[in-house]
GROMACS .gro file of C-alpha atoms in nm:
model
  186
    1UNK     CA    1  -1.399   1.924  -2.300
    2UNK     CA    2  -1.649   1.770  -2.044
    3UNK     CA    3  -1.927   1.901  -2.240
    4UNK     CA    4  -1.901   1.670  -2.497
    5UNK     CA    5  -2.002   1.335  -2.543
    6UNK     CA    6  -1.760   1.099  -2.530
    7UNK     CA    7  -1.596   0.898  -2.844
    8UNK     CA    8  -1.723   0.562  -2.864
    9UNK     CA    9  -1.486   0.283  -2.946
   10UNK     CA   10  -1.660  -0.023  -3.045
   11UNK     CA   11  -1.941  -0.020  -2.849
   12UNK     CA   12  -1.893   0.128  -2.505
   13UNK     CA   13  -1.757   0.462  -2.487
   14UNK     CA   14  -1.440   0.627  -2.314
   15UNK     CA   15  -1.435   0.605  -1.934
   16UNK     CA   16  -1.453   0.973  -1.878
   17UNK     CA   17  -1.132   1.116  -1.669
   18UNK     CA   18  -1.110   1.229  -1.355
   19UNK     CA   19  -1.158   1.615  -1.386
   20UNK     CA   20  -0.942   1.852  -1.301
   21UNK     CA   21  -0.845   1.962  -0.970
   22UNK     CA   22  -0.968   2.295  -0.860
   23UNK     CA   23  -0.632   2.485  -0.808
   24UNK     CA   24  -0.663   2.511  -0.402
   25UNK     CA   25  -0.724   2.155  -0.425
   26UNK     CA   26  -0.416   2.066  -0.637
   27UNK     CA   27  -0.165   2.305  -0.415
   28UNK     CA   28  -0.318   2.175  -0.063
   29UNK     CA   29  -0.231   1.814  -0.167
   30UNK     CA   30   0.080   1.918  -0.265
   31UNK     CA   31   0.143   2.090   0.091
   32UNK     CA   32   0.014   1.795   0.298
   33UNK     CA   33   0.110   1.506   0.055
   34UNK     CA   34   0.474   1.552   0.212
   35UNK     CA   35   0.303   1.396   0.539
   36UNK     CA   36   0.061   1.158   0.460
   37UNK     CA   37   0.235   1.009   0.138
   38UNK     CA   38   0.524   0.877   0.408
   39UNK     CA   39   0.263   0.796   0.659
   40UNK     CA   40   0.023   0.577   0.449
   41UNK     CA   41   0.349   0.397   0.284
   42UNK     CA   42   0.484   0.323   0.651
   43UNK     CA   43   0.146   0.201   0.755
   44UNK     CA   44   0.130  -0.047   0.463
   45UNK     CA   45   0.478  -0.185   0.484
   46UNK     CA   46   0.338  -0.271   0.817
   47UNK     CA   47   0.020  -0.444   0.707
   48UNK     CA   48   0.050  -0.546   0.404
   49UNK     CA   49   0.334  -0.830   0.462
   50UNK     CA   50   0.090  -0.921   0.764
   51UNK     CA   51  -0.187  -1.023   0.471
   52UNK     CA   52   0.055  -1.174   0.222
   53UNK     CA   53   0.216  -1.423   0.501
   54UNK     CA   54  -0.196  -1.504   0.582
   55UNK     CA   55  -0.266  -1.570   0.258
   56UNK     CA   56   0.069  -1.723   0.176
   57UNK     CA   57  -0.042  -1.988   0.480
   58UNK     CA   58  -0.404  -2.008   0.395
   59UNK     CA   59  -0.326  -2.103   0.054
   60UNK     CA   60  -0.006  -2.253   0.072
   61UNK     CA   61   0.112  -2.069  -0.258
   62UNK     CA   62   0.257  -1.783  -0.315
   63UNK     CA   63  -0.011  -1.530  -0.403
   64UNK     CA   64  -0.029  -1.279  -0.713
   65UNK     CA   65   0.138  -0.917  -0.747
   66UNK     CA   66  -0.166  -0.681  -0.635
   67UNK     CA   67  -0.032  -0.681  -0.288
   68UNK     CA   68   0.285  -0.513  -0.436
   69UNK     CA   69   0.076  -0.271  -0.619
   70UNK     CA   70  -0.146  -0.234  -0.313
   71UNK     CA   71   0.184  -0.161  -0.121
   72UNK     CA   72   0.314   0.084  -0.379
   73UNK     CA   73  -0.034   0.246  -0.399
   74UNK     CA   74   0.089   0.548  -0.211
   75UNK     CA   75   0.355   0.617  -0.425
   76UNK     CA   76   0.151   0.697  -0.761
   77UNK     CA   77  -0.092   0.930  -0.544
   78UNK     CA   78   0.256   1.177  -0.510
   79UNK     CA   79   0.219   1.498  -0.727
   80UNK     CA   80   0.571   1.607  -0.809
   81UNK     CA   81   0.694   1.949  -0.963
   82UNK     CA   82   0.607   1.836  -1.342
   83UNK     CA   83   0.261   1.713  -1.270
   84UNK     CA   84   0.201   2.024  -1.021
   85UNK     CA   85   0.264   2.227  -1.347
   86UNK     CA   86   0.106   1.989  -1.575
   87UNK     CA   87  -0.202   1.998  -1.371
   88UNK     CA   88  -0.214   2.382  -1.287
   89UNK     CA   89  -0.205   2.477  -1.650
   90UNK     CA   90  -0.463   2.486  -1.912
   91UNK     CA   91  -0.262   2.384  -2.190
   92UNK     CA   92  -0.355   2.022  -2.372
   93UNK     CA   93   0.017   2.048  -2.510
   94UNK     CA   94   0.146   1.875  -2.162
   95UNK     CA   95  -0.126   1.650  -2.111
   96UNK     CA   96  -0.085   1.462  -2.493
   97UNK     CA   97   0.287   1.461  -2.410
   98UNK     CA   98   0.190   1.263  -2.067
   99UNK     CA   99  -0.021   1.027  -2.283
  100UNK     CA  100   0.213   0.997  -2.543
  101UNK     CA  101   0.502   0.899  -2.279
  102UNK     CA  102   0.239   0.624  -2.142
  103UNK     CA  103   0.187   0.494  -2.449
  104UNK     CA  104   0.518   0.439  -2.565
  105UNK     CA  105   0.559   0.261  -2.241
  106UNK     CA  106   0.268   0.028  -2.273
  107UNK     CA  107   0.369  -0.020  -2.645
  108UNK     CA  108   0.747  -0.135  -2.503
  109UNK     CA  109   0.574  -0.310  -2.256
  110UNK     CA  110   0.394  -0.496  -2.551
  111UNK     CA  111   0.699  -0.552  -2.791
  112UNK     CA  112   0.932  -0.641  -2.434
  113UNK     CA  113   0.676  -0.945  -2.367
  114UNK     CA  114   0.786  -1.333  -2.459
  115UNK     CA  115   0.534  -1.518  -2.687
  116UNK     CA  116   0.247  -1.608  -2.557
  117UNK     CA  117   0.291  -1.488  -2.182
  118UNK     CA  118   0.004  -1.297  -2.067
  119UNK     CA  119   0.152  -1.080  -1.752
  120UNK     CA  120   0.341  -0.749  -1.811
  121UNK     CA  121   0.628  -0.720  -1.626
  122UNK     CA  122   0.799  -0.428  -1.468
  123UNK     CA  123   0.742  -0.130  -1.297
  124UNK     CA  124   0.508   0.006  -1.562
  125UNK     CA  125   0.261  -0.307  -1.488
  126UNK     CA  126   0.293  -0.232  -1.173
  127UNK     CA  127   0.226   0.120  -1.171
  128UNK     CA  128  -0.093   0.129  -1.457
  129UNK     CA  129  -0.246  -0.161  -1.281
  130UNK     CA  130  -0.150  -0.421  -1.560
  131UNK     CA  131  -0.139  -0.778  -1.395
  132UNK     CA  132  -0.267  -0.976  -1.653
  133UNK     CA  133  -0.232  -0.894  -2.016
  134UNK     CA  134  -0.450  -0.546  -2.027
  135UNK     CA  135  -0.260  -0.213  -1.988
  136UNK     CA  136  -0.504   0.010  -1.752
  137UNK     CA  137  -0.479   0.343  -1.748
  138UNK     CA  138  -0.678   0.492  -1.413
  139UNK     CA  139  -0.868   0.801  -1.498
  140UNK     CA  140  -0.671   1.048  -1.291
  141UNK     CA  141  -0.390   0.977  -1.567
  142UNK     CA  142  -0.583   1.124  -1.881
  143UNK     CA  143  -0.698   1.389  -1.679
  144UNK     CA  144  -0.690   1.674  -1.974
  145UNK     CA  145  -0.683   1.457  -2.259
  146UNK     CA  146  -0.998   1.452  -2.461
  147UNK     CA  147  -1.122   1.118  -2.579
  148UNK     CA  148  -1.022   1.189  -2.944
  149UNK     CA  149  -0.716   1.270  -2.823
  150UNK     CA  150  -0.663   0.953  -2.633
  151UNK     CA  151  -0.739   0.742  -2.994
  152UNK     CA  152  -0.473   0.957  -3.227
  153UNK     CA  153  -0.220   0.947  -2.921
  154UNK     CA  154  -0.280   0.521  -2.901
  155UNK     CA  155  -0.307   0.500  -3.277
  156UNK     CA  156   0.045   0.660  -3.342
  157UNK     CA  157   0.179   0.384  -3.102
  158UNK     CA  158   0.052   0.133  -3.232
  159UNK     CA  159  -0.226   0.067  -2.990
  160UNK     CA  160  -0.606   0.038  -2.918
  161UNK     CA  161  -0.792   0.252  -2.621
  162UNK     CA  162  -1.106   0.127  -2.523
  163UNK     CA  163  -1.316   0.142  -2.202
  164UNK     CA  164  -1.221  -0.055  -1.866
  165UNK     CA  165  -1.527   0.057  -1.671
  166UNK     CA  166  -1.461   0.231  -1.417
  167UNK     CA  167  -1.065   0.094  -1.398
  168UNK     CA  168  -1.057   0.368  -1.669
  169UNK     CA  169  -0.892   0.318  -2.020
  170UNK     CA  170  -0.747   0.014  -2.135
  171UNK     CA  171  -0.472   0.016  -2.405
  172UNK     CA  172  -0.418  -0.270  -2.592
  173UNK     CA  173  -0.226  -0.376  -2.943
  174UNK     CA  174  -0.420  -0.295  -3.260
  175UNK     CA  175  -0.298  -0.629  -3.414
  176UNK     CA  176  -0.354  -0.865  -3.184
  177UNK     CA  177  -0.107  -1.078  -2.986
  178UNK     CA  178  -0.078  -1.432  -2.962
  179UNK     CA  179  -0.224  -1.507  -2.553
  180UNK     CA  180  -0.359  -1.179  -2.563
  181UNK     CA  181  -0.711  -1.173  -2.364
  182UNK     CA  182  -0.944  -0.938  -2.249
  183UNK     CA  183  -0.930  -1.028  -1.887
  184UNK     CA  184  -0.888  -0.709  -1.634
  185UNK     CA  185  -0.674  -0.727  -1.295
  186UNK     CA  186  -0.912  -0.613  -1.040
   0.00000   0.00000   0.00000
């Protein structure tokens, strides 16, 4: 799997994944997550309405969604009993399931969005990192999915995967969508 060289769409390749966690690794976060999960989302709803109220009188406007996601940051770090087993095992089976569910959410997040509005609404923009029109997938989510993998899985959703950089994978419409631009929320 890491051996080989990834599948090139277009002309940059796949944004390899994270790797896989090194089972000590996966069951000590899992142990201490309980603690510093809370603690990290306490300290941010402490400082992060201190920077939106700065910006919101710096600017005088009300400023985008990335301090929500920054706030709710914490929250997609959490490994729960179905990715604990989804990451301890070896089988692929789980892992296209996982990209098949995040597909068919970025495909209803495609088909739920008016006419030429660019932002993706809802908790799934929110949580893949999608403030403008692209659907980013952060490398720690394909974690066992080969690149090939990642195509067939888009494809049978209707849906492109191409390279972010290092934001990861971005999964876009295959036909494309009135508004629709390539511009990434950093």
């Amino acid at each position: 799997m890491y051996g080989t060289p990834p599948l090139t769409y277009g002309t940059a390749p796949l944004t390899p994944s994270a790797g896989r966690r090194s089972r000590i690794g996966l069951v000590l976060w899992f142990a201490v997550q309980w603690v510093l999960v809370p603690l990290d989302l306490m300290a941010r709803l402490l400082y992060v309405p201190v920077f939106v109220v700065i910006e919101v009188a710096t600017d005088l406007e009300w400023p985008d969604r990335g301090w929500l996601r920054m706030l709710l940051r914490p929250l997609t770090r959490f490994v729960g009993p179905v990715r604990l087993v989804r990451e301890w095992g070896d089988g692929e089976r789980l892992w296209d399931a996982r990209m098949a569910a995040i597909c068919r959410t970025a495909a209803a997040a495609y088909a739920r969005r008016p006419a030429g509005k660019q932002e993706l609404d809802g908790w799934a923009g929110l949580r893949w990192g999608s403030e403008m029109s692209a659907f980013l997938l952060s490398p720690k989510d394909y974690r066992g999915v080969r690149p090939e993998r990642i195509h067939a899985i888009a494809a049978e959703h209707g849906l492109t995967a191409r390279s972010a950089g290092e934001f990861g994978v971005e999964l876009a419409p295959v036909a494309p969508v009135a508004g629709w631009n390539r511009t990434v929320a950093r």
